[in-house]
PDB file of C-alpha atoms in Angstrom:
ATOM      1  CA  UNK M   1     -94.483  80.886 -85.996  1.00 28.00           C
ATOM      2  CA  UNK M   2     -98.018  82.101 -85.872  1.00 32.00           C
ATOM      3  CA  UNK M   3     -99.977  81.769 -89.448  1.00 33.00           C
ATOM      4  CA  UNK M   4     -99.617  85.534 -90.335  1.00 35.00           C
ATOM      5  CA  UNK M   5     -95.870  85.102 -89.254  1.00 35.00           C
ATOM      6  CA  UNK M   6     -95.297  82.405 -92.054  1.00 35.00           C
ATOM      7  CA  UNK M   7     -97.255  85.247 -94.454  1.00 34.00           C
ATOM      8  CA  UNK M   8     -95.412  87.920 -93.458  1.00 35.00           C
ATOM      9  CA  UNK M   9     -91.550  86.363 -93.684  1.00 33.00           C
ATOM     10  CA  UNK M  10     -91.783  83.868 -96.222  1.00 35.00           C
ATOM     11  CA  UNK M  11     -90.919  84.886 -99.496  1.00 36.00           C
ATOM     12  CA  UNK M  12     -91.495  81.665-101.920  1.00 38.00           C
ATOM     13  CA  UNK M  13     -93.813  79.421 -99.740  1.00 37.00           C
ATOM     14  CA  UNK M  14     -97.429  80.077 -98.249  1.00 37.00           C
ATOM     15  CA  UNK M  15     -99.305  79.738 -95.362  1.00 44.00           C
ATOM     16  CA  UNK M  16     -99.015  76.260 -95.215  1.00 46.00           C
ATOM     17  CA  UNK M  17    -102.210  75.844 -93.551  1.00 44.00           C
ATOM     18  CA  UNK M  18    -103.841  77.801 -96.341  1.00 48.00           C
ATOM     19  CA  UNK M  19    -103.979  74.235 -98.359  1.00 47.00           C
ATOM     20  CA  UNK M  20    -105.586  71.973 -95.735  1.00 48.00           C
ATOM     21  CA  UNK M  21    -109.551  71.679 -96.087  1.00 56.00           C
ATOM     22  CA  UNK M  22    -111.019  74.012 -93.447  1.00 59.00           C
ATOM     23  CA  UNK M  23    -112.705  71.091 -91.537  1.00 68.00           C
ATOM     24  CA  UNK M  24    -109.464  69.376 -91.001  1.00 77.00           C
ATOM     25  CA  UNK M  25    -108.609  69.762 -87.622  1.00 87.00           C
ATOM     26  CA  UNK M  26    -104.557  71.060 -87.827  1.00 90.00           C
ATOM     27  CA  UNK M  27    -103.265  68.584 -84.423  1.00 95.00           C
ATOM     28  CA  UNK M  28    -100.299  69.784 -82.642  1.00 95.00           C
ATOM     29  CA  UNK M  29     -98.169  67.324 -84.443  1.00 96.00           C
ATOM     30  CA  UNK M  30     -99.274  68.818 -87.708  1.00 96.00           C
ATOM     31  CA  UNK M  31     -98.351  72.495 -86.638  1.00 97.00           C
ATOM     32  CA  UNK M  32     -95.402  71.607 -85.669  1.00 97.00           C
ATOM     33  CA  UNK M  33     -95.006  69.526 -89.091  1.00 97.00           C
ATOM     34  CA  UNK M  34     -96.032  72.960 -90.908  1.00 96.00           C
ATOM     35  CA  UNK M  35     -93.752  75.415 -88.391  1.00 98.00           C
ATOM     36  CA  UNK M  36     -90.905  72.605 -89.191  1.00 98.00           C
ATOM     37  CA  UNK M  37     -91.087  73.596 -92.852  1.00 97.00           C
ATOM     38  CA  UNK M  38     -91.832  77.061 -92.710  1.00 97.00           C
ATOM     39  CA  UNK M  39     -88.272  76.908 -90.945  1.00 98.00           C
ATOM     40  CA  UNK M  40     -86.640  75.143 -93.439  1.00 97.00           C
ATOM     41  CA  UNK M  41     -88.153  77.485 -96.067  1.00 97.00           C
ATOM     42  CA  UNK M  42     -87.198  80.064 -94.413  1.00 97.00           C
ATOM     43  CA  UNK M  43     -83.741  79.466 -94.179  1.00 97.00           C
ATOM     44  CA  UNK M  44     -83.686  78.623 -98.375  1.00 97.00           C
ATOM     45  CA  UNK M  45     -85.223  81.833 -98.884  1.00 96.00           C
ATOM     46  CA  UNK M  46     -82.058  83.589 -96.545  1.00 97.00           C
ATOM     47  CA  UNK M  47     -80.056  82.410 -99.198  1.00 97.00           C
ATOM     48  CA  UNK M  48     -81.430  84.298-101.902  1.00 97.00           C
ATOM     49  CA  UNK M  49     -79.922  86.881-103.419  1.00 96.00           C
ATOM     50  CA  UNK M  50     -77.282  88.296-105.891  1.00 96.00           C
ATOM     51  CA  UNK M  51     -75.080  84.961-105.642  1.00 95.00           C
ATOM     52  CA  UNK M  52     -78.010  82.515-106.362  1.00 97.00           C
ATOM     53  CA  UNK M  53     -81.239  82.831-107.579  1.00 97.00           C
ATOM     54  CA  UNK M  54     -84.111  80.871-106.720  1.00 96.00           C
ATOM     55  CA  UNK M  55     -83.768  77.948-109.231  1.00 97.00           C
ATOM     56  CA  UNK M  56     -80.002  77.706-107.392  1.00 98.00           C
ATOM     57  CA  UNK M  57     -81.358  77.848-104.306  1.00 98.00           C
ATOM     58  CA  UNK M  58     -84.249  75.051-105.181  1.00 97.00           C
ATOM     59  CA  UNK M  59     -81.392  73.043-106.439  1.00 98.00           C
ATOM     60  CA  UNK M  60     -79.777  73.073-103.114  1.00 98.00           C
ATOM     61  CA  UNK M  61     -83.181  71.988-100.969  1.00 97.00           C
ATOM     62  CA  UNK M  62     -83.661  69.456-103.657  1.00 97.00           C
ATOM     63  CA  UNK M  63     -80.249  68.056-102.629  1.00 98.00           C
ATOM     64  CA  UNK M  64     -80.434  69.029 -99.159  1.00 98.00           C
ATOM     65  CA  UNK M  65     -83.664  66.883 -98.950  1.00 97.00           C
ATOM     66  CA  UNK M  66     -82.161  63.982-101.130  1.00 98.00           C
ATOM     67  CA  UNK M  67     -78.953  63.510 -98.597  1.00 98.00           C
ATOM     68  CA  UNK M  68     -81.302  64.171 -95.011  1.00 98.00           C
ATOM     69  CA  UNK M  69     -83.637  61.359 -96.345  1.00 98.00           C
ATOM     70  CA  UNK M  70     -81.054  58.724 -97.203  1.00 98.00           C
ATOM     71  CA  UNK M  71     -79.802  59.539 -93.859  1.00 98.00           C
ATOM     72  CA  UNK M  72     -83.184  58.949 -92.282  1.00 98.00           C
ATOM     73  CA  UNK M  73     -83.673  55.499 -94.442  1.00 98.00           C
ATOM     74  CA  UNK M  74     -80.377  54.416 -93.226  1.00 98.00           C
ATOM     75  CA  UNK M  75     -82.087  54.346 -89.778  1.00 97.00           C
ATOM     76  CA  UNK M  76     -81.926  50.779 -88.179  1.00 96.00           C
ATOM     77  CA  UNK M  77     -79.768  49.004 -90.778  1.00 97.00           C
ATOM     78  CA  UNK M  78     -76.611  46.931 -89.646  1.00 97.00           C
ATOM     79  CA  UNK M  79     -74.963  46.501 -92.901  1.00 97.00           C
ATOM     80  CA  UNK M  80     -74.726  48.584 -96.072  1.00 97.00           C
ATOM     81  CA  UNK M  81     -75.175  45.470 -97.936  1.00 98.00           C
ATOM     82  CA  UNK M  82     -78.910  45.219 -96.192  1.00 97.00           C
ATOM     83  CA  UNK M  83     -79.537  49.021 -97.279  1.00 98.00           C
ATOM     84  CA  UNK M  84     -78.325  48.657-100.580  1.00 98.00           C
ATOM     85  CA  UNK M  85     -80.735  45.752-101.348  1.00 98.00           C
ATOM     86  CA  UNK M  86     -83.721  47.863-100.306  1.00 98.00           C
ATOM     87  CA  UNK M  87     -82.645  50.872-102.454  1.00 98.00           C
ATOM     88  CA  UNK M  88     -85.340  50.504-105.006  1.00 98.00           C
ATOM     89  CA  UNK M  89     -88.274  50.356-102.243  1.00 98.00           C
ATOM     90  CA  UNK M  90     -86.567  53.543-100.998  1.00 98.00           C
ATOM     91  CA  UNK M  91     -87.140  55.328-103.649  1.00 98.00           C
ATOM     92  CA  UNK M  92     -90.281  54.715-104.374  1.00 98.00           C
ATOM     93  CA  UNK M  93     -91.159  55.812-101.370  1.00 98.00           C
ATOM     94  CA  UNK M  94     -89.592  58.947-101.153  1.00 98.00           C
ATOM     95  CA  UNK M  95     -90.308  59.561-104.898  1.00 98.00           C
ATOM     96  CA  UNK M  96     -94.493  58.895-103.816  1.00 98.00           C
ATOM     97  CA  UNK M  97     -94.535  61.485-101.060  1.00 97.00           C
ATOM     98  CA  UNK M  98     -92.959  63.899-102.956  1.00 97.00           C
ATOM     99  CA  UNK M  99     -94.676  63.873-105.863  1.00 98.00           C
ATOM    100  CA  UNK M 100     -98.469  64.062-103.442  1.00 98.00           C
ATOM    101  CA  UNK M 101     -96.545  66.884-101.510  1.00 97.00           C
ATOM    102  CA  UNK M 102     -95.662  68.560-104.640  1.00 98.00           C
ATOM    103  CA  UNK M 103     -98.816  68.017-106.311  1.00 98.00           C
ATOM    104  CA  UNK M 104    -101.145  69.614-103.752  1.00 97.00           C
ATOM    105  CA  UNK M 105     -98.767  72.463-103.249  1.00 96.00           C
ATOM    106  CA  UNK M 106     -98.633  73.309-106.883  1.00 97.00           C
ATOM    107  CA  UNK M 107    -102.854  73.093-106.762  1.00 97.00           C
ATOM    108  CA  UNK M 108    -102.600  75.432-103.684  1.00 96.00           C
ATOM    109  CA  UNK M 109    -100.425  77.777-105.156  1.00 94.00           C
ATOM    110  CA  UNK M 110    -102.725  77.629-108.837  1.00 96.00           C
ATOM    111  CA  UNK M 111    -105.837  78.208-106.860  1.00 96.00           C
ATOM    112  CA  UNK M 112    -104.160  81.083-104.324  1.00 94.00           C
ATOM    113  CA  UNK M 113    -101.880  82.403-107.212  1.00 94.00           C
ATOM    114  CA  UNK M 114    -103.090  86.296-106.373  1.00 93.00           C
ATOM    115  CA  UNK M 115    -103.276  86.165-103.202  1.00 92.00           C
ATOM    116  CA  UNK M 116     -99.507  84.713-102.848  1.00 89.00           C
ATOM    117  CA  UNK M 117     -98.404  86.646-105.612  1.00 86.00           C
ATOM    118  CA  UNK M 118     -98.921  89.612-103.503  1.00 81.00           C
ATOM    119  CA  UNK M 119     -97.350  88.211-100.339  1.00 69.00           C
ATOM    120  CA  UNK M 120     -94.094  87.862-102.330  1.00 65.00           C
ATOM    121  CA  UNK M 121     -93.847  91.418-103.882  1.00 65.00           C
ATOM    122  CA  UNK M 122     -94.692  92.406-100.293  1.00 64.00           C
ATOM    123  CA  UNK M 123     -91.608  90.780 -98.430  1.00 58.00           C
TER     124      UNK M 123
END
């Protein structure tokens, strides 16, 4: 998905390069980090409409994301006793990279608000 691709079909997300500082150099690995997303975004917004609204639908990624990462955490454990024991650390983590992720987003979106604004009444 090229950048005016993500602009043109995603109704509640950005360009997601739009928030990186314009002399980061955006690797392969992070395009395909951002196109990953835009995906996944993509397929919440699909689900819009008159049987769930977006707060419904945010709900469900919220979950969704919640039951992919314990799945991912599980990774390399032998017991559930051994998982279970590092629960806590877990969660911290996860809790940590969300709330950065969510944090620059939201400043993104503050600082872009017009211009993304009109992206949205567009699609």
């Amino acid at each position: 998905m090229s950048q005016n691709d993500a602009q043109d079909t995603t109704k509640n997300t950005i360009n997601s390069n739009d928030s990186t500082d314009a002399s980061v150099e955006i690797t392969p690995e992070m395009q395909s980090f951002y196109q990953r997303a835009d995906a996944i975004i993509g397929v919440a917004n699909s689900q819009l409409g008159e049987q769930a609204h977006s707060g419904q639908v945010g709900a469900s990624l919220l979950y969704a994301a919640a039951r992919y990462s314990a799945s991912v955490a599980s990774i390399g454990f032998i017991k559930g006793d051994d998982f279970a024991k590092e629960k806590d650390d877990i969660v911290e983590f996860y809790v940590k990279q969300y709330r950065q992720m969510l944090s620059d987003n939201l400043t993104d979106y503050a600082q872009n608000f017009d211009k993304y604004i009109t992206i949205e009444k567009q699609t």
